[in-house]
Amino acid sequence: MTALLERTNTAVRRPFLSRGVGFAGISTAMVAILVAAGAPTPLLPIYQHQWGFPPWVLTLAFGVYAFSLLVSIVVIGSLSDHIGRKPMIIGALALDLVAMLMFLAAPSIGWVIAARVVQGVATGAASSSLSAAVVELAPERFKKLGAQMTSMAPLAGLAIGALFAGVLAEFATDAPFAVWLVLAVLIAALTVFALFTPETATRKPGALASLNPRISLPVRVRGLYWTAVPGIVGGFMTMTLFMGLVPALLVAVFEVRSPILGSLLAAVALGTATAGSALTSQVRPPRLRSTGTSAMIVGAVLFVGSIGATSLTLLWAAAIIGGGGIGLSFAGTTRGLVPEVAPHERAGLFTAIFFVGYLAMGSSAIIAGLFVGVVGAAAAAAGFGVVTAIVTLVGVVAARLDRS
């Protein structure tokens, strides 16, 4: 009888889904949570038209998301190394569902900004745990794909989110309602799915201590990490160009008010980033970083040139080349670092990577927004492009030193 009860309890505890199915589902969740993060980009100009707030509020709504995500990463980014991946993933998805419902009911820009804060906390909680779980759930013959997903999924998710919301913004009668309703249903379904996925991490003591804000980066990869930091910062600043500044720039400089163009530019930048990451699995990480940072510099220069020449053609070229650079650089960074750490250190590593990236994204977006209010969208965006090129140039030098 005792043996029968033990077998029954084991069956109850055992997940209903195999590791392969879990890998597919958790990979989808990683993409979906970033789809939701990318969706506001084409919707913010609609909110501005409806509620009449100044242009700098657009970048504020973008920046507070990055900062709340940053705080979340620093405080709870390593928690899944102690309590397990599954509880963190379920909690993060549930919190993201709350953000979707807040967006759905938002009566003012204040509600949208509050929802962005909640969304940032949810995404930060999910970032390191989802990244680690995807690597660990990947079947043995797909281990390389698991590592690739950690660099591809965030970029692909943001691209899909911007494009999805942009298409609905162009054609739907009430685009914000339609976008957030679809995403709420998707996130709810993935939250339920996560309940039945396998756990991949062994619990260990120190969960409360891990909540002390710090970056737990293994000593043996610190040198490589610091050489990669300028490229990480440059990549996230390049994303800010197309997701945080382009919506205001299109209206102020190019006199384009169609939401779909801004979403297409963001989708192209992040789509080429995804392609750059996906199609270079055989290239050595240092070469990827060097090529990627160089491409981001070219993209930043083209971005500045598009403002001076009022040329949408140059802006499209900036999105393609700069976006491709993001993917190559980020892929080179993750593929160079992940194999060097033990499984229980992966969440901490991804926390360190995302920390500097989102710090750069949040601070640069808010500073750029303040300058938009003072000097105008054109001058602020051009200055942002110049700073991005300079920061990324440091990344080129660091990547070349890493290769030598």
mmCIF file of C-alpha atoms in Angstrom:
data_model
loop_
_atom_site.group_PDB
_atom_site.id
_atom_site.type_symbol
_atom_site.label_atom_id
_atom_site.label_comp_id
_atom_site.label_asym_id
_atom_site.label_seq_id
_atom_site.Cartn_x
_atom_site.Cartn_y
_atom_site.Cartn_z
ATOM 1 C CA MET A 1 0.000 0.000 0.000
ATOM 2 C CA THR A 2 2.809 2.397 0.896
ATOM 3 C CA ALA A 3 4.584 1.639 -2.376
ATOM 4 C CA LEU A 4 1.363 2.288 -4.285
ATOM 5 C CA LEU A 5 0.916 5.670 -2.573
ATOM 6 C CA GLU A 6 4.511 6.607 -3.344
ATOM 7 C CA ARG A 7 4.016 5.761 -7.037
ATOM 8 C CA THR A 8 0.778 7.789 -7.077
ATOM 9 C CA ASN A 9 2.449 10.822 -5.487
ATOM 10 C CA THR A 10 5.315 10.584 -7.952
ATOM 11 C CA ALA A 11 2.855 10.509 -10.855
ATOM 12 C CA VAL A 12 1.102 13.599 -9.491
ATOM 13 C CA ARG A 13 4.372 15.469 -9.167
ATOM 14 C CA ARG A 14 5.603 14.433 -12.593
ATOM 15 C CA PRO A 15 4.892 17.050 -15.292
ATOM 16 C CA PHE A 16 2.472 16.062 -17.992
ATOM 17 C CA LEU A 17 4.761 17.394 -20.732
ATOM 18 C CA SER A 18 8.044 16.008 -22.007
ATOM 19 C CA ARG A 19 11.211 18.083 -21.971
ATOM 20 C CA GLY A 20 10.978 18.512 -25.749
ATOM 21 C CA VAL A 21 7.450 19.884 -25.569
ATOM 22 C CA GLY A 22 8.475 21.979 -22.598
ATOM 23 C CA PHE A 23 11.377 23.391 -24.614
ATOM 24 C CA ALA A 24 9.023 24.412 -27.423
ATOM 25 C CA GLY A 25 6.508 25.948 -25.036
ATOM 26 C CA ILE A 26 8.988 27.828 -22.879
ATOM 27 C CA SER A 27 10.722 29.107 -26.025
ATOM 28 C CA THR A 28 7.305 30.374 -27.138
ATOM 29 C CA ALA A 29 6.818 32.025 -23.748
ATOM 30 C CA MET A 30 10.191 33.759 -24.090
ATOM 31 C CA VAL A 31 9.119 35.151 -27.449
ATOM 32 C CA ALA A 32 5.604 36.042 -26.261
ATOM 33 C CA ILE A 33 6.667 38.069 -23.254
ATOM 34 C CA LEU A 34 8.855 40.161 -25.574
ATOM 35 C CA VAL A 35 6.040 40.402 -28.140
ATOM 36 C CA ALA A 36 4.041 42.097 -25.402
ATOM 37 C CA ALA A 37 7.008 44.350 -24.598
ATOM 38 C CA GLY A 38 7.327 45.445 -28.248
ATOM 39 C CA ALA A 39 3.615 46.061 -28.786
ATOM 40 C CA PRO A 40 3.428 49.587 -27.256
ATOM 41 C CA THR A 41 5.835 51.092 -29.834
ATOM 42 C CA PRO A 42 3.214 51.773 -32.567
ATOM 43 C CA LEU A 43 0.434 52.321 -30.012
ATOM 44 C CA LEU A 44 2.057 55.234 -28.177
ATOM 45 C CA PRO A 45 1.414 57.738 -31.013
ATOM 46 C CA ILE A 46 -2.249 56.651 -30.960
ATOM 47 C CA TYR A 47 -2.407 57.332 -27.239
ATOM 48 C CA GLN A 48 -0.734 60.708 -27.864
ATOM 49 C CA HIS A 49 -3.378 61.613 -30.440
ATOM 50 C CA GLN A 50 -6.192 60.515 -28.122
ATOM 51 C CA TRP A 51 -4.956 62.083 -24.899
ATOM 52 C CA GLY A 52 -2.838 65.005 -26.140
ATOM 53 C CA PHE A 53 0.353 64.604 -24.097
ATOM 54 C CA PRO A 54 3.728 66.099 -25.218
ATOM 55 C CA PRO A 55 6.232 64.065 -27.324
ATOM 56 C CA TRP A 56 8.704 63.541 -24.478
ATOM 57 C CA VAL A 57 6.100 61.402 -22.690
ATOM 58 C CA LEU A 58 6.527 58.828 -25.487
ATOM 59 C CA THR A 59 10.130 58.217 -24.482
ATOM 60 C CA LEU A 60 9.230 58.342 -20.780
ATOM 61 C CA ALA A 61 6.746 55.491 -21.296
ATOM 62 C CA PHE A 62 9.511 53.547 -23.048
ATOM 63 C CA GLY A 63 12.173 54.387 -20.444
ATOM 64 C CA VAL A 64 10.200 53.489 -17.293
ATOM 65 C CA TYR A 65 9.682 50.011 -18.691
ATOM 66 C CA ALA A 66 13.427 49.527 -19.031
ATOM 67 C CA PHE A 67 14.128 50.840 -15.528
ATOM 68 C CA SER A 68 11.489 48.686 -13.828
ATOM 69 C CA LEU A 69 12.835 45.710 -15.752
ATOM 70 C CA LEU A 70 16.336 46.612 -14.586
ATOM 71 C CA VAL A 71 15.327 46.745 -10.919
ATOM 72 C CA SER A 72 13.513 43.428 -11.294
ATOM 73 C CA ILE A 73 16.556 41.785 -12.859
ATOM 74 C CA VAL A 74 18.920 43.028 -10.154
ATOM 75 C CA VAL A 75 16.685 42.030 -7.248
ATOM 76 C CA ILE A 76 15.225 38.705 -8.415
ATOM 77 C CA GLY A 77 17.272 37.862 -11.512
ATOM 78 C CA SER A 78 19.175 35.056 -9.733
ATOM 79 C CA LEU A 79 16.254 33.806 -7.637
ATOM 80 C CA SER A 80 15.465 30.945 -10.017
ATOM 81 C CA ASP A 81 18.915 29.489 -9.289
ATOM 82 C CA HIS A 82 17.585 28.890 -5.740
ATOM 83 C CA ILE A 83 13.816 28.233 -5.976
ATOM 84 C CA GLY A 84 13.781 26.677 -9.439
ATOM 85 C CA ARG A 85 12.965 27.952 -12.923
ATOM 86 C CA LYS A 86 9.322 26.892 -12.936
ATOM 87 C CA PRO A 87 7.986 29.013 -10.021
ATOM 88 C CA MET A 88 9.747 32.094 -11.402
ATOM 89 C CA ILE A 89 8.394 31.562 -14.903
ATOM 90 C CA ILE A 90 4.826 31.017 -13.696
ATOM 91 C CA GLY A 91 4.959 34.074 -11.437
ATOM 92 C CA ALA A 92 6.450 36.266 -14.148
ATOM 93 C CA LEU A 93 3.862 35.245 -16.731
ATOM 94 C CA ALA A 94 1.030 35.818 -14.249
ATOM 95 C CA LEU A 95 2.351 39.304 -13.486
ATOM 96 C CA ASP A 96 2.650 40.053 -17.194
ATOM 97 C CA LEU A 97 -1.007 39.056 -17.538
ATOM 98 C CA VAL A 98 -1.845 41.694 -14.914
ATOM 99 C CA ALA A 99 0.000 44.266 -17.045
ATOM 100 C CA MET A 100 -1.984 43.221 -20.139
ATOM 101 C CA LEU A 101 -5.238 43.758 -18.237
ATOM 102 C CA MET A 102 -4.023 47.181 -17.051
ATOM 103 C CA PHE A 103 -3.282 48.172 -20.654
ATOM 104 C CA LEU A 104 -6.670 46.855 -21.685
ATOM 105 C CA ALA A 105 -8.494 49.048 -19.170
ATOM 106 C CA ALA A 106 -6.184 52.110 -19.370
ATOM 107 C CA PRO A 107 -8.169 55.418 -19.418
ATOM 108 C CA SER A 108 -5.087 57.706 -19.535
ATOM 109 C CA ILE A 109 -1.362 57.800 -20.229
ATOM 110 C CA GLY A 110 -0.739 57.506 -16.488
ATOM 111 C CA TRP A 111 -2.320 54.052 -16.539
ATOM 112 C CA VAL A 112 -0.244 53.097 -19.571
ATOM 113 C CA ILE A 113 2.948 54.155 -17.800
ATOM 114 C CA ALA A 114 1.896 52.214 -14.670
ATOM 115 C CA ALA A 115 1.206 49.165 -16.843
ATOM 116 C CA ARG A 116 4.658 49.550 -18.419
ATOM 117 C CA VAL A 117 6.204 49.490 -14.938
ATOM 118 C CA VAL A 118 4.381 46.246 -14.073
ATOM 119 C CA GLN A 119 5.311 44.820 -17.470
ATOM 120 C CA GLY A 120 8.953 45.707 -16.879
ATOM 121 C CA VAL A 121 8.988 43.905 -13.534
ATOM 122 C CA ALA A 122 7.386 40.831 -15.141
ATOM 123 C CA THR A 123 9.814 40.804 -18.068
ATOM 124 C CA GLY A 124 12.782 41.232 -15.752
ATOM 125 C CA ALA A 125 11.600 38.341 -13.597
ATOM 126 C CA ALA A 126 11.197 36.197 -16.694
ATOM 127 C CA SER A 127 14.364 37.157 -18.592
ATOM 128 C CA SER A 128 17.030 35.170 -16.789
ATOM 129 C CA SER A 129 14.787 32.263 -15.717
ATOM 130 C CA LEU A 130 13.335 31.747 -19.202
ATOM 131 C CA SER A 131 16.781 32.038 -20.821
ATOM 132 C CA ALA A 132 18.250 29.467 -18.437
ATOM 133 C CA ALA A 133 15.244 27.118 -18.757
ATOM 134 C CA VAL A 134 15.378 27.160 -22.559
ATOM 135 C CA VAL A 135 19.033 26.134 -22.527
ATOM 136 C CA GLU A 136 18.356 23.397 -19.968
ATOM 137 C CA LEU A 137 15.184 22.017 -21.571
ATOM 138 C CA ALA A 138 16.685 21.764 -25.045
ATOM 139 C CA PRO A 139 17.055 18.080 -26.084
ATOM 140 C CA GLU A 140 20.666 16.966 -26.386
ATOM 141 C CA ARG A 141 20.646 17.089 -30.184
ATOM 142 C CA PHE A 142 19.275 20.660 -30.034
ATOM 143 C CA LYS A 143 21.548 22.094 -27.338
ATOM 144 C CA LYS A 144 23.043 24.570 -29.793
ATOM 145 C CA LEU A 145 19.536 25.680 -30.742
ATOM 146 C CA GLY A 146 18.783 26.270 -27.070
ATOM 147 C CA ALA A 147 21.751 28.617 -26.795
ATOM 148 C CA GLN A 148 20.707 30.347 -30.024
ATOM 149 C CA MET A 149 17.189 30.889 -28.682
ATOM 150 C CA THR A 150 18.543 33.005 -25.837
ATOM 151 C CA SER A 151 19.834 35.551 -28.339
ATOM 152 C CA MET A 152 17.132 35.162 -31.015
ATOM 153 C CA ALA A 153 13.923 35.046 -28.980
ATOM 154 C CA PRO A 154 14.132 38.495 -27.330
ATOM 155 C CA LEU A 155 14.862 40.172 -30.651
ATOM 156 C CA ALA A 156 12.248 38.183 -32.563
ATOM 157 C CA GLY A 157 9.666 38.858 -29.882
ATOM 158 C CA LEU A 158 10.168 42.616 -29.952
ATOM 159 C CA ALA A 159 10.020 42.596 -33.771
ATOM 160 C CA ILE A 160 6.825 40.553 -33.879
ATOM 161 C CA GLY A 161 5.252 42.691 -31.169
ATOM 162 C CA ALA A 162 5.927 45.948 -32.980
ATOM 163 C CA LEU A 163 4.707 44.572 -36.322
ATOM 164 C CA PHE A 164 1.619 42.895 -34.859
ATOM 165 C CA ALA A 165 0.545 46.036 -33.007
ATOM 166 C CA GLY A 166 1.379 48.242 -35.995
ATOM 167 C CA VAL A 167 -0.830 46.246 -38.355
ATOM 168 C CA LEU A 168 -3.742 46.375 -35.926
ATOM 169 C CA ALA A 169 -3.103 50.076 -35.317
ATOM 170 C CA GLU A 170 -3.440 50.693 -39.050
ATOM 171 C CA PHE A 171 -6.594 48.687 -39.642
ATOM 172 C CA ALA A 172 -8.458 47.989 -36.381
ATOM 173 C CA THR A 173 -11.195 50.320 -35.162
ATOM 174 C CA ASP A 174 -9.890 50.210 -31.571
ATOM 175 C CA ALA A 175 -6.308 49.032 -32.012
ATOM 176 C CA PRO A 176 -5.121 49.238 -28.366
ATOM 177 C CA PHE A 177 -8.081 47.173 -27.148
ATOM 178 C CA ALA A 178 -7.547 44.536 -29.857
ATOM 179 C CA VAL A 179 -3.795 44.292 -29.216
ATOM 180 C CA TRP A 180 -4.048 43.918 -25.450
ATOM 181 C CA LEU A 181 -6.972 41.491 -25.600
ATOM 182 C CA VAL A 182 -5.075 39.114 -27.915
ATOM 183 C CA LEU A 183 -1.939 39.339 -25.791
ATOM 184 C CA ALA A 184 -3.858 38.821 -22.546
ATOM 185 C CA VAL A 185 -5.328 35.586 -23.912
ATOM 186 C CA LEU A 186 -1.901 34.417 -25.152
ATOM 187 C CA ILE A 187 -0.111 35.151 -21.869
ATOM 188 C CA ALA A 188 -2.901 33.474 -19.882
ATOM 189 C CA ALA A 189 -2.582 30.332 -22.016
ATOM 190 C CA LEU A 190 1.202 30.233 -21.586
ATOM 191 C CA THR A 191 0.871 30.685 -17.820
ATOM 192 C CA VAL A 192 -1.306 27.571 -17.688
ATOM 193 C CA PHE A 193 1.135 25.736 -19.995
ATOM 194 C CA ALA A 194 4.040 26.558 -17.668
ATOM 195 C CA LEU A 195 2.296 24.722 -14.824
ATOM 196 C CA PHE A 196 2.893 21.434 -16.628
ATOM 197 C CA THR A 197 6.491 21.904 -17.780
ATOM 198 C CA PRO A 198 9.424 20.066 -16.184
ATOM 199 C CA GLU A 199 11.625 21.750 -13.593
ATOM 200 C CA THR A 200 15.231 22.024 -14.779
ATOM 201 C CA ALA A 201 17.064 23.454 -11.775
ATOM 202 C CA THR A 202 17.826 21.890 -8.405
ATOM 203 C CA ARG A 203 16.713 24.014 -5.492
ATOM 204 C CA LYS A 204 19.449 25.276 -3.220
ATOM 205 C CA PRO A 205 19.538 27.423 -0.076
ATOM 206 C CA GLY A 206 20.093 31.163 -0.123
ATOM 207 C CA ALA A 207 16.896 32.369 -1.812
ATOM 208 C CA LEU A 208 16.390 35.310 0.569
ATOM 209 C CA ALA A 209 20.044 36.284 0.391
ATOM 210 C CA SER A 210 19.833 36.263 -3.408
ATOM 211 C CA LEU A 211 17.304 39.133 -3.226
ATOM 212 C CA ASN A 212 20.031 41.521 -2.123
ATOM 213 C CA PRO A 213 20.642 43.708 -5.199
ATOM 214 C CA ARG A 214 23.874 42.516 -6.786
ATOM 215 C CA ILE A 215 25.315 41.048 -9.937
ATOM 216 C CA SER A 216 26.573 37.494 -9.364
ATOM 217 C CA LEU A 217 28.984 37.064 -12.251
ATOM 218 C CA PRO A 218 31.401 34.103 -12.112
ATOM 219 C CA VAL A 219 35.006 35.256 -11.742
ATOM 220 C CA ARG A 220 36.308 33.210 -14.694
ATOM 221 C CA VAL A 221 34.159 35.119 -17.240
ATOM 222 C CA ARG A 222 34.465 38.639 -15.846
ATOM 223 C CA GLY A 223 37.237 39.654 -18.217
ATOM 224 C CA LEU A 224 35.304 38.470 -21.268
ATOM 225 C CA TYR A 225 32.122 40.045 -19.934
ATOM 226 C CA TRP A 226 33.671 43.493 -19.526
ATOM 227 C CA THR A 227 35.078 43.454 -23.060
ATOM 228 C CA ALA A 228 31.536 42.692 -24.267
ATOM 229 C CA VAL A 229 29.826 45.471 -22.259
ATOM 230 C CA PRO A 230 30.311 48.323 -24.802
ATOM 231 C CA GLY A 231 28.754 46.160 -27.516
ATOM 232 C CA ILE A 232 25.831 45.246 -25.235
ATOM 233 C CA VAL A 233 25.251 48.921 -24.424
ATOM 234 C CA GLY A 234 25.522 49.899 -28.085
ATOM 235 C CA GLY A 235 23.036 47.194 -29.063
ATOM 236 C CA PHE A 236 20.416 48.264 -26.540
ATOM 237 C CA MET A 237 20.893 51.926 -27.463
ATOM 238 C CA THR A 238 20.363 50.982 -31.113
ATOM 239 C CA MET A 239 17.122 49.263 -30.114
ATOM 240 C CA THR A 240 16.122 52.456 -28.294
ATOM 241 C CA LEU A 241 16.638 54.422 -31.509
ATOM 242 C CA PHE A 242 14.016 52.406 -33.345
ATOM 243 C CA MET A 243 11.616 51.580 -30.532
ATOM 244 C CA GLY A 244 11.802 54.707 -28.395
ATOM 245 C CA LEU A 245 12.729 57.612 -30.686
ATOM 246 C CA VAL A 246 11.457 56.731 -34.154
ATOM 247 C CA PRO A 247 7.730 57.159 -33.280
ATOM 248 C CA ALA A 248 8.313 60.790 -32.245
ATOM 249 C CA LEU A 249 10.846 61.338 -35.062
ATOM 250 C CA LEU A 250 8.489 60.202 -37.817
ATOM 251 C CA VAL A 251 5.858 62.739 -36.748
ATOM 252 C CA ALA A 252 8.196 65.660 -36.028
ATOM 253 C CA VAL A 253 10.709 65.337 -38.888
ATOM 254 C CA PHE A 254 9.162 63.169 -41.603
ATOM 255 C CA GLU A 255 5.531 64.235 -41.021
ATOM 256 C CA VAL A 256 4.451 60.602 -41.151
ATOM 257 C CA ARG A 257 1.552 59.749 -38.855
ATOM 258 C CA SER A 258 0.807 56.211 -40.002
ATOM 259 C CA PRO A 259 1.473 53.832 -37.053
ATOM 260 C CA ILE A 260 2.462 50.993 -39.339
ATOM 261 C CA LEU A 261 5.591 52.727 -40.662
ATOM 262 C CA GLY A 262 7.094 53.090 -37.200
ATOM 263 C CA SER A 263 6.253 49.502 -36.396
ATOM 264 C CA LEU A 264 7.740 48.315 -39.693
ATOM 265 C CA LEU A 265 10.997 50.157 -39.025
ATOM 266 C CA ALA A 266 11.239 48.599 -35.560
ATOM 267 C CA ALA A 267 10.268 45.186 -36.940
ATOM 268 C CA VAL A 268 12.862 45.399 -39.739
ATOM 269 C CA ALA A 269 15.618 46.426 -37.308
ATOM 270 C CA LEU A 270 14.811 43.644 -34.875
ATOM 271 C CA GLY A 271 13.965 41.150 -37.624
ATOM 272 C CA THR A 272 17.380 41.572 -39.240
ATOM 273 C CA ALA A 273 18.875 41.275 -35.770
ATOM 274 C CA THR A 274 17.106 37.927 -35.355
ATOM 275 C CA ALA A 275 18.253 36.764 -38.789
ATOM 276 C CA GLY A 276 21.816 37.818 -38.045
ATOM 277 C CA SER A 277 21.771 35.716 -34.903
ATOM 278 C CA ALA A 278 20.063 32.716 -36.528
ATOM 279 C CA LEU A 279 22.220 32.456 -39.642
ATOM 280 C CA THR A 280 25.649 32.683 -38.047
ATOM 281 C CA SER A 281 25.801 29.617 -35.825
ATOM 282 C CA GLN A 282 29.113 28.514 -37.364
ATOM 283 C CA VAL A 283 30.882 31.847 -36.872
ATOM 284 C CA ARG A 284 33.199 32.240 -33.900
ATOM 285 C CA PRO A 285 31.835 34.537 -31.153
ATOM 286 C CA PRO A 286 34.667 37.124 -31.254
ATOM 287 C CA ARG A 287 34.186 37.613 -35.018
ATOM 288 C CA LEU A 288 30.433 37.980 -34.517
ATOM 289 C CA ARG A 289 30.968 40.675 -31.903
ATOM 290 C CA SER A 290 33.462 42.553 -34.051
ATOM 291 C CA THR A 291 31.279 42.461 -37.163
ATOM 292 C CA GLY A 292 28.136 43.285 -35.225
ATOM 293 C CA THR A 293 29.523 46.325 -33.438
ATOM 294 C CA SER A 294 30.943 47.639 -36.719
ATOM 295 C CA ALA A 295 27.534 47.287 -38.388
ATOM 296 C CA MET A 296 25.860 49.141 -35.512
ATOM 297 C CA ILE A 297 28.205 52.084 -36.024
ATOM 298 C CA VAL A 298 27.280 52.213 -39.706
ATOM 299 C CA GLY A 299 23.609 52.032 -38.732
ATOM 300 C CA ALA A 300 23.959 54.908 -36.265
ATOM 301 C CA VAL A 301 25.709 57.067 -38.877
ATOM 302 C CA LEU A 302 22.958 56.335 -41.411
ATOM 303 C CA PHE A 303 20.346 57.173 -38.772
ATOM 304 C CA VAL A 304 21.904 60.585 -38.174
ATOM 305 C CA GLY A 305 22.240 61.098 -41.936
ATOM 306 C CA SER A 306 18.556 60.300 -42.465
ATOM 307 C CA ILE A 307 17.613 63.162 -40.127
ATOM 308 C CA GLY A 308 19.926 65.653 -41.819
ATOM 309 C CA ALA A 309 18.735 64.678 -45.303
ATOM 310 C CA THR A 310 15.108 64.037 -44.252
ATOM 311 C CA SER A 311 15.480 60.726 -46.060
ATOM 312 C CA LEU A 312 13.321 57.739 -45.252
ATOM 313 C CA THR A 313 15.568 55.650 -47.514
ATOM 314 C CA LEU A 314 18.542 56.260 -45.225
ATOM 315 C CA LEU A 315 16.349 55.514 -42.214
ATOM 316 C CA TRP A 316 15.392 52.129 -43.718
ATOM 317 C CA ALA A 317 19.069 51.411 -44.423
ATOM 318 C CA ALA A 318 19.918 52.298 -40.818
ATOM 319 C CA ALA A 319 17.279 49.865 -39.579
ATOM 320 C CA ILE A 320 18.579 47.016 -41.741
ATOM 321 C CA ILE A 321 22.301 47.467 -41.101
ATOM 322 C CA GLY A 322 22.081 48.575 -37.477
ATOM 323 C CA GLY A 323 19.554 45.852 -36.692
ATOM 324 C CA GLY A 324 21.741 43.176 -38.219
ATOM 325 C CA GLY A 325 24.584 44.455 -36.072
ATOM 326 C CA ILE A 326 22.495 44.043 -32.913
ATOM 327 C CA GLY A 327 21.880 40.381 -33.693
ATOM 328 C CA LEU A 328 25.487 39.568 -34.546
ATOM 329 C CA SER A 329 26.882 41.355 -31.506
ATOM 330 C CA PHE A 330 24.400 39.888 -29.034
ATOM 331 C CA ALA A 331 24.829 36.391 -30.466
ATOM 332 C CA GLY A 332 28.594 36.684 -30.171
ATOM 333 C CA THR A 333 28.268 37.805 -26.564
ATOM 334 C CA THR A 334 25.920 35.042 -25.400
ATOM 335 C CA ARG A 335 27.644 32.269 -27.346
ATOM 336 C CA GLY A 336 30.993 33.335 -25.988
ATOM 337 C CA LEU A 337 29.872 33.505 -22.363
ATOM 338 C CA VAL A 338 27.228 30.785 -21.825
ATOM 339 C CA PRO A 339 29.538 27.766 -22.419
ATOM 340 C CA GLU A 340 31.994 29.139 -19.858
ATOM 341 C CA VAL A 341 29.655 28.960 -16.845
ATOM 342 C CA ALA A 342 28.074 26.096 -14.891
ATOM 343 C CA PRO A 343 24.318 25.453 -15.226
ATOM 344 C CA HIS A 344 23.515 26.930 -11.800
ATOM 345 C CA GLU A 345 25.339 30.155 -12.774
ATOM 346 C CA ARG A 346 23.433 30.813 -16.002
ATOM 347 C CA ALA A 347 20.651 32.919 -14.497
ATOM 348 C CA GLY A 348 23.251 35.128 -12.826
ATOM 349 C CA LEU A 349 25.122 35.497 -16.109
ATOM 350 C CA PHE A 350 22.003 36.529 -18.033
ATOM 351 C CA THR A 351 21.192 38.950 -15.215
ATOM 352 C CA ALA A 352 24.583 40.605 -15.713
ATOM 353 C CA ILE A 353 24.077 40.816 -19.485
ATOM 354 C CA PHE A 354 20.562 42.246 -19.275
ATOM 355 C CA PHE A 355 21.527 44.619 -16.438
ATOM 356 C CA VAL A 356 23.902 46.742 -18.474
ATOM 357 C CA GLY A 357 21.661 46.530 -21.526
ATOM 358 C CA TYR A 358 18.491 47.735 -19.879
ATOM 359 C CA LEU A 359 20.355 50.320 -17.800
ATOM 360 C CA ALA A 360 21.580 51.793 -21.081
ATOM 361 C CA MET A 361 18.127 51.516 -22.655
ATOM 362 C CA GLY A 362 16.202 53.101 -19.796
ATOM 363 C CA SER A 363 18.589 55.932 -18.983
ATOM 364 C CA SER A 364 19.242 56.841 -22.611
ATOM 365 C CA ALA A 365 15.522 56.847 -23.457
ATOM 366 C CA ILE A 366 14.600 59.125 -20.573
ATOM 367 C CA ILE A 367 17.538 61.483 -21.198
ATOM 368 C CA ALA A 368 16.661 61.609 -24.891
ATOM 369 C CA GLY A 369 13.051 62.353 -23.958
ATOM 370 C CA LEU A 370 14.133 65.303 -21.844
ATOM 371 C CA PHE A 371 16.189 66.638 -24.747
ATOM 372 C CA VAL A 372 13.236 66.206 -27.096
ATOM 373 C CA GLY A 373 11.330 68.632 -24.887
ATOM 374 C CA VAL A 374 14.198 71.154 -24.948
ATOM 375 C CA VAL A 375 15.812 71.003 -28.416
ATOM 376 C CA GLY A 376 13.192 69.120 -30.437
ATOM 377 C CA ALA A 377 12.926 65.587 -31.766
ATOM 378 C CA ALA A 378 15.348 66.020 -34.685
ATOM 379 C CA ALA A 379 18.278 67.404 -32.676
ATOM 380 C CA ALA A 380 17.719 64.990 -29.796
ATOM 381 C CA ALA A 381 17.583 61.959 -32.112
ATOM 382 C CA ALA A 382 20.676 63.069 -34.027
ATOM 383 C CA GLY A 383 22.602 63.541 -30.802
ATOM 384 C CA PHE A 384 21.448 60.139 -29.598
ATOM 385 C CA GLY A 385 22.703 58.576 -32.827
ATOM 386 C CA VAL A 386 26.126 60.180 -32.421
ATOM 387 C CA VAL A 387 26.453 58.965 -28.818
ATOM 388 C CA THR A 388 25.389 55.461 -29.887
ATOM 389 C CA ALA A 389 28.100 55.411 -32.573
ATOM 390 C CA ILE A 390 30.769 56.535 -30.090
ATOM 391 C CA VAL A 391 29.805 53.963 -27.445
ATOM 392 C CA THR A 392 29.680 51.194 -30.028
ATOM 393 C CA LEU A 393 33.106 52.186 -31.364
ATOM 394 C CA VAL A 394 34.506 51.244 -27.962
ATOM 395 C CA GLY A 395 32.802 47.887 -28.462
ATOM 396 C CA VAL A 396 34.595 47.434 -31.804
ATOM 397 C CA VAL A 397 37.971 48.037 -30.154
ATOM 398 C CA ALA A 398 37.141 45.661 -27.279
ATOM 399 C CA ALA A 399 35.959 42.929 -29.683
ATOM 400 C CA ARG A 400 39.117 43.191 -31.765
ATOM 401 C CA LEU A 401 41.256 42.975 -28.624
ATOM 402 C CA ASP A 402 39.320 39.856 -27.630
ATOM 403 C CA ARG A 403 40.143 38.286 -31.020
ATOM 404 C CA SER A 404 43.832 39.076 -30.789
#
